[in-house]
mmCIF file of C-alpha atoms in Angstrom:
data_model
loop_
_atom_site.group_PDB
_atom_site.id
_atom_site.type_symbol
_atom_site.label_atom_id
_atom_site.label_comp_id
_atom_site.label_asym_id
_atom_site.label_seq_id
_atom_site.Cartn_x
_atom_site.Cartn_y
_atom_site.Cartn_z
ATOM 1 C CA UNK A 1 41.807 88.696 141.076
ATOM 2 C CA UNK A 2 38.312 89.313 140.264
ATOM 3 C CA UNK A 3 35.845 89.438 143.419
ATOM 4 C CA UNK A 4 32.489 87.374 143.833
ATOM 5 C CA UNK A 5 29.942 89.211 144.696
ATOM 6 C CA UNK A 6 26.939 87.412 147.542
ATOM 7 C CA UNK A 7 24.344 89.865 148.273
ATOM 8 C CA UNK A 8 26.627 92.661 148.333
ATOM 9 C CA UNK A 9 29.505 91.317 149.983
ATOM 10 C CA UNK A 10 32.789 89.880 148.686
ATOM 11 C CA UNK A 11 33.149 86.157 149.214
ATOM 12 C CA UNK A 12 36.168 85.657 150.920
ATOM 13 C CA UNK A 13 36.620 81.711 150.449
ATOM 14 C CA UNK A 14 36.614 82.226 146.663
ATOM 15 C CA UNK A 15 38.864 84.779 146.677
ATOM 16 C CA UNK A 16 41.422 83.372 148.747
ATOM 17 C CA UNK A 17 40.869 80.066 146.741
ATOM 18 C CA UNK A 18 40.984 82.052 144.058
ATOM 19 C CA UNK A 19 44.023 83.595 144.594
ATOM 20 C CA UNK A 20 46.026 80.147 145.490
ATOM 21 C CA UNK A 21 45.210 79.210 142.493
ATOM 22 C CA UNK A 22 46.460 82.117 140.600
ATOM 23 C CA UNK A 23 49.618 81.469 142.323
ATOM 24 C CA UNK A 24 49.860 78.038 142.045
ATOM 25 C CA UNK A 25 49.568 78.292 137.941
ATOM 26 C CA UNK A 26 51.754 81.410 137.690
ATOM 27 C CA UNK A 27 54.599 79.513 138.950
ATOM 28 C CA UNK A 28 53.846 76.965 136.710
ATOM 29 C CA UNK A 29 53.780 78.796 133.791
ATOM 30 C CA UNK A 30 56.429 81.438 135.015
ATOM 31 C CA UNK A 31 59.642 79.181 134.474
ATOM 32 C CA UNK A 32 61.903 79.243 131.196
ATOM 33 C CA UNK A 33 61.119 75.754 130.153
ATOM 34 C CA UNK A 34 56.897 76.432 130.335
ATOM 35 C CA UNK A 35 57.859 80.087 128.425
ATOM 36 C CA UNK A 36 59.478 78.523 126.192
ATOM 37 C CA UNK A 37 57.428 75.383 124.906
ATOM 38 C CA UNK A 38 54.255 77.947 124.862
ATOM 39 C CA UNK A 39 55.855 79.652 122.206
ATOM 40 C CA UNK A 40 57.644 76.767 120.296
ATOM 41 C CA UNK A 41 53.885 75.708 120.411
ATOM 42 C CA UNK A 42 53.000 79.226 119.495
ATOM 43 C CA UNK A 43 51.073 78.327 115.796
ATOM 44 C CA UNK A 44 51.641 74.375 115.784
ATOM 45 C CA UNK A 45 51.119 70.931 117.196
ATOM 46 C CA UNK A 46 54.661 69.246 117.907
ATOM 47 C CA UNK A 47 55.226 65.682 118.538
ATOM 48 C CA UNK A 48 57.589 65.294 121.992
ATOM 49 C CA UNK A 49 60.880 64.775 120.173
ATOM 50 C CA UNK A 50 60.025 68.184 117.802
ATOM 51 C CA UNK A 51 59.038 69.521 121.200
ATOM 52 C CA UNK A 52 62.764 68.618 122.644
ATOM 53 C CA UNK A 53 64.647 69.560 119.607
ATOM 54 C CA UNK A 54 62.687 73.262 119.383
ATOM 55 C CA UNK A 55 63.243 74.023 123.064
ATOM 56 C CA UNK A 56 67.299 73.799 123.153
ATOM 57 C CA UNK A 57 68.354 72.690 126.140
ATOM 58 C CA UNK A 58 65.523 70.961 127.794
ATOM 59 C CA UNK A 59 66.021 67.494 129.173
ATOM 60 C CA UNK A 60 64.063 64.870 128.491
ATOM 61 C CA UNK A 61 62.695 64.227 132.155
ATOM 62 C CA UNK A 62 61.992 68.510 132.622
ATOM 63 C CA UNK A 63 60.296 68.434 129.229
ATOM 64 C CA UNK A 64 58.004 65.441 130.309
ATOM 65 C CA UNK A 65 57.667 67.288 133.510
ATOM 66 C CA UNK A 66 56.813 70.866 132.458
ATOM 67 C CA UNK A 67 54.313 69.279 129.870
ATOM 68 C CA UNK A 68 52.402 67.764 132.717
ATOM 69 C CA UNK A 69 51.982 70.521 134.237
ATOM 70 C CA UNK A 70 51.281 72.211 131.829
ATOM 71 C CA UNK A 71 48.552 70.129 130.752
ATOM 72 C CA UNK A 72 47.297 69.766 133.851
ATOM 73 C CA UNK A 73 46.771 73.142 133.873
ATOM 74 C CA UNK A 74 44.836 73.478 130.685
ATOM 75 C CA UNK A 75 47.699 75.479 128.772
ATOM 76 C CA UNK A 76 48.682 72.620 126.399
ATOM 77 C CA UNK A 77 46.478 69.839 125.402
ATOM 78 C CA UNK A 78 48.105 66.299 124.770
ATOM 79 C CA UNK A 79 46.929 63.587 122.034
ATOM 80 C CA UNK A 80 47.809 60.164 122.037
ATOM 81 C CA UNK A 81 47.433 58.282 118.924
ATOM 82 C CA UNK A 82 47.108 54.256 119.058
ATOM 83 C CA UNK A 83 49.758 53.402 116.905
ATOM 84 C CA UNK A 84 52.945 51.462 117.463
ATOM 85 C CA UNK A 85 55.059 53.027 118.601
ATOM 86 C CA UNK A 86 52.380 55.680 120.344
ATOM 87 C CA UNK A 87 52.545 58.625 118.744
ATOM 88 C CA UNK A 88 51.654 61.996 120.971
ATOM 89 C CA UNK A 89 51.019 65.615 119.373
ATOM 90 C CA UNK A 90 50.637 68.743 121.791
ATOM 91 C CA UNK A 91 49.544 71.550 121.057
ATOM 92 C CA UNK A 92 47.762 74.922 123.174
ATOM 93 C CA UNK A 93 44.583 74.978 123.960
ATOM 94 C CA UNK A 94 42.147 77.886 123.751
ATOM 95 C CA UNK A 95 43.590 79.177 127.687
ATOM 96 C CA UNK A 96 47.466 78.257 125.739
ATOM 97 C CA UNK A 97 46.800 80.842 123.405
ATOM 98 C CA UNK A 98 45.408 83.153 125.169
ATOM 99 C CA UNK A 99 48.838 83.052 127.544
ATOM 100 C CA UNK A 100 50.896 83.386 124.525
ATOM 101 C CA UNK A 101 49.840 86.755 124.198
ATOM 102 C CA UNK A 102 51.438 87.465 127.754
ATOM 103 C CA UNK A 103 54.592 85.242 126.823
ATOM 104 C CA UNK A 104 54.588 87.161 123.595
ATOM 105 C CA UNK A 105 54.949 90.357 125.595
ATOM 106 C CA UNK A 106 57.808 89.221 128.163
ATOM 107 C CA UNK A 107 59.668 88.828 125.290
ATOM 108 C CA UNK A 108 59.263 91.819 123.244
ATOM 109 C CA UNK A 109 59.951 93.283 126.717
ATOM 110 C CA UNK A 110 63.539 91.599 127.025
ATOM 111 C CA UNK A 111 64.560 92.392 123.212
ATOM 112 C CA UNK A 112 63.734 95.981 124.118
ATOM 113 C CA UNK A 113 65.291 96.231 127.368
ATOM 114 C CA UNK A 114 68.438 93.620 126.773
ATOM 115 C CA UNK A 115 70.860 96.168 127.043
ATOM 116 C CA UNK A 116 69.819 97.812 130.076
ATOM 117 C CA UNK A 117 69.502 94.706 131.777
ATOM 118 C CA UNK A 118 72.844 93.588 131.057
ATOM 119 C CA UNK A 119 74.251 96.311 132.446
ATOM 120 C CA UNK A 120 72.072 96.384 135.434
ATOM 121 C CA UNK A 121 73.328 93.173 136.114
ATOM 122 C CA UNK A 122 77.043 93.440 135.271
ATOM 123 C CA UNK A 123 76.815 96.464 137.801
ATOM 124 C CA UNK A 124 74.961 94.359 140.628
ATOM 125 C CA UNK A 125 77.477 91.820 139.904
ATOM 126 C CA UNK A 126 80.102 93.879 140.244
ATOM 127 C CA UNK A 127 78.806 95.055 143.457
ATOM 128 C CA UNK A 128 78.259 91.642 145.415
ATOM 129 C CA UNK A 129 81.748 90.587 144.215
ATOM 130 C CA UNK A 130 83.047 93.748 145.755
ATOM 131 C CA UNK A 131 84.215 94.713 142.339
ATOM 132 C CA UNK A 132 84.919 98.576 141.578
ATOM 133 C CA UNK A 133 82.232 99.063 138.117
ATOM 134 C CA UNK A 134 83.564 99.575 134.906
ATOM 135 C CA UNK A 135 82.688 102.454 133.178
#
């Protein structure tokens, strides 16, 4: 985390502070579900029920829930149209897109390493269940 300087000297409140915070958003952001709707928001604004249908698998109440967050966050912005019934768009915000880079890069990471990581965890499987490996 980057370090305040006050007359020469690091301030230690806003760097602790600092630092809770950077935790507190990475493991907001850091789930499947948040990965996931930052990149099925990647170049578009989705109504919720888009939203739902473009992240397979989500339930209603975790997609509500990681949205919040989200927003709360500043990663997605929310618009709420008075019309009946309400209609609500999200999309990602300036901070959003600057994330999907990073989300971007997790996955090109996983498509390169899929393999590998497969077998790393067929092996550890293997292990814990007291399994000999296959070769």
């Amino acid at each position: 985390m980057g370090r305040k300087q006050t007359e020469g000297h690091v301030d230690d409140a806003d760097l602790t502070r600092a630092d809770s915070l950077a935790r507190e958003i990475f493991a907001g952001v850091a789930n499947k579900w948040a990965l996931l709707i930052i990149n099925a928001l990647a170049d578009r604004t989705l109504r919720f029920t888009e939203l739902r249908t473009a992240v397979d698998g989500i339930s209603h109440k975790m997609l509500t829930q990681t949205l919040r967050g989200l927003e709360r966050d500043g990663v997605v912005h929310r618009t709420v149209y008075a019309t009946v019934p309400p209609r609500v768009e999200y999309r990602l915000t300036e901070a959003g897109v600057g994330l999907l880079a990073t989300v971007d890069g997790m996955c090109a990471w996983t498509h390169q390493y899929l393999a590998e990581i497969e077998a790393a965890r067929t092996r550890f499987d293997a292990r814990a269940a007291g399994t000999p490996p296959q070769a």
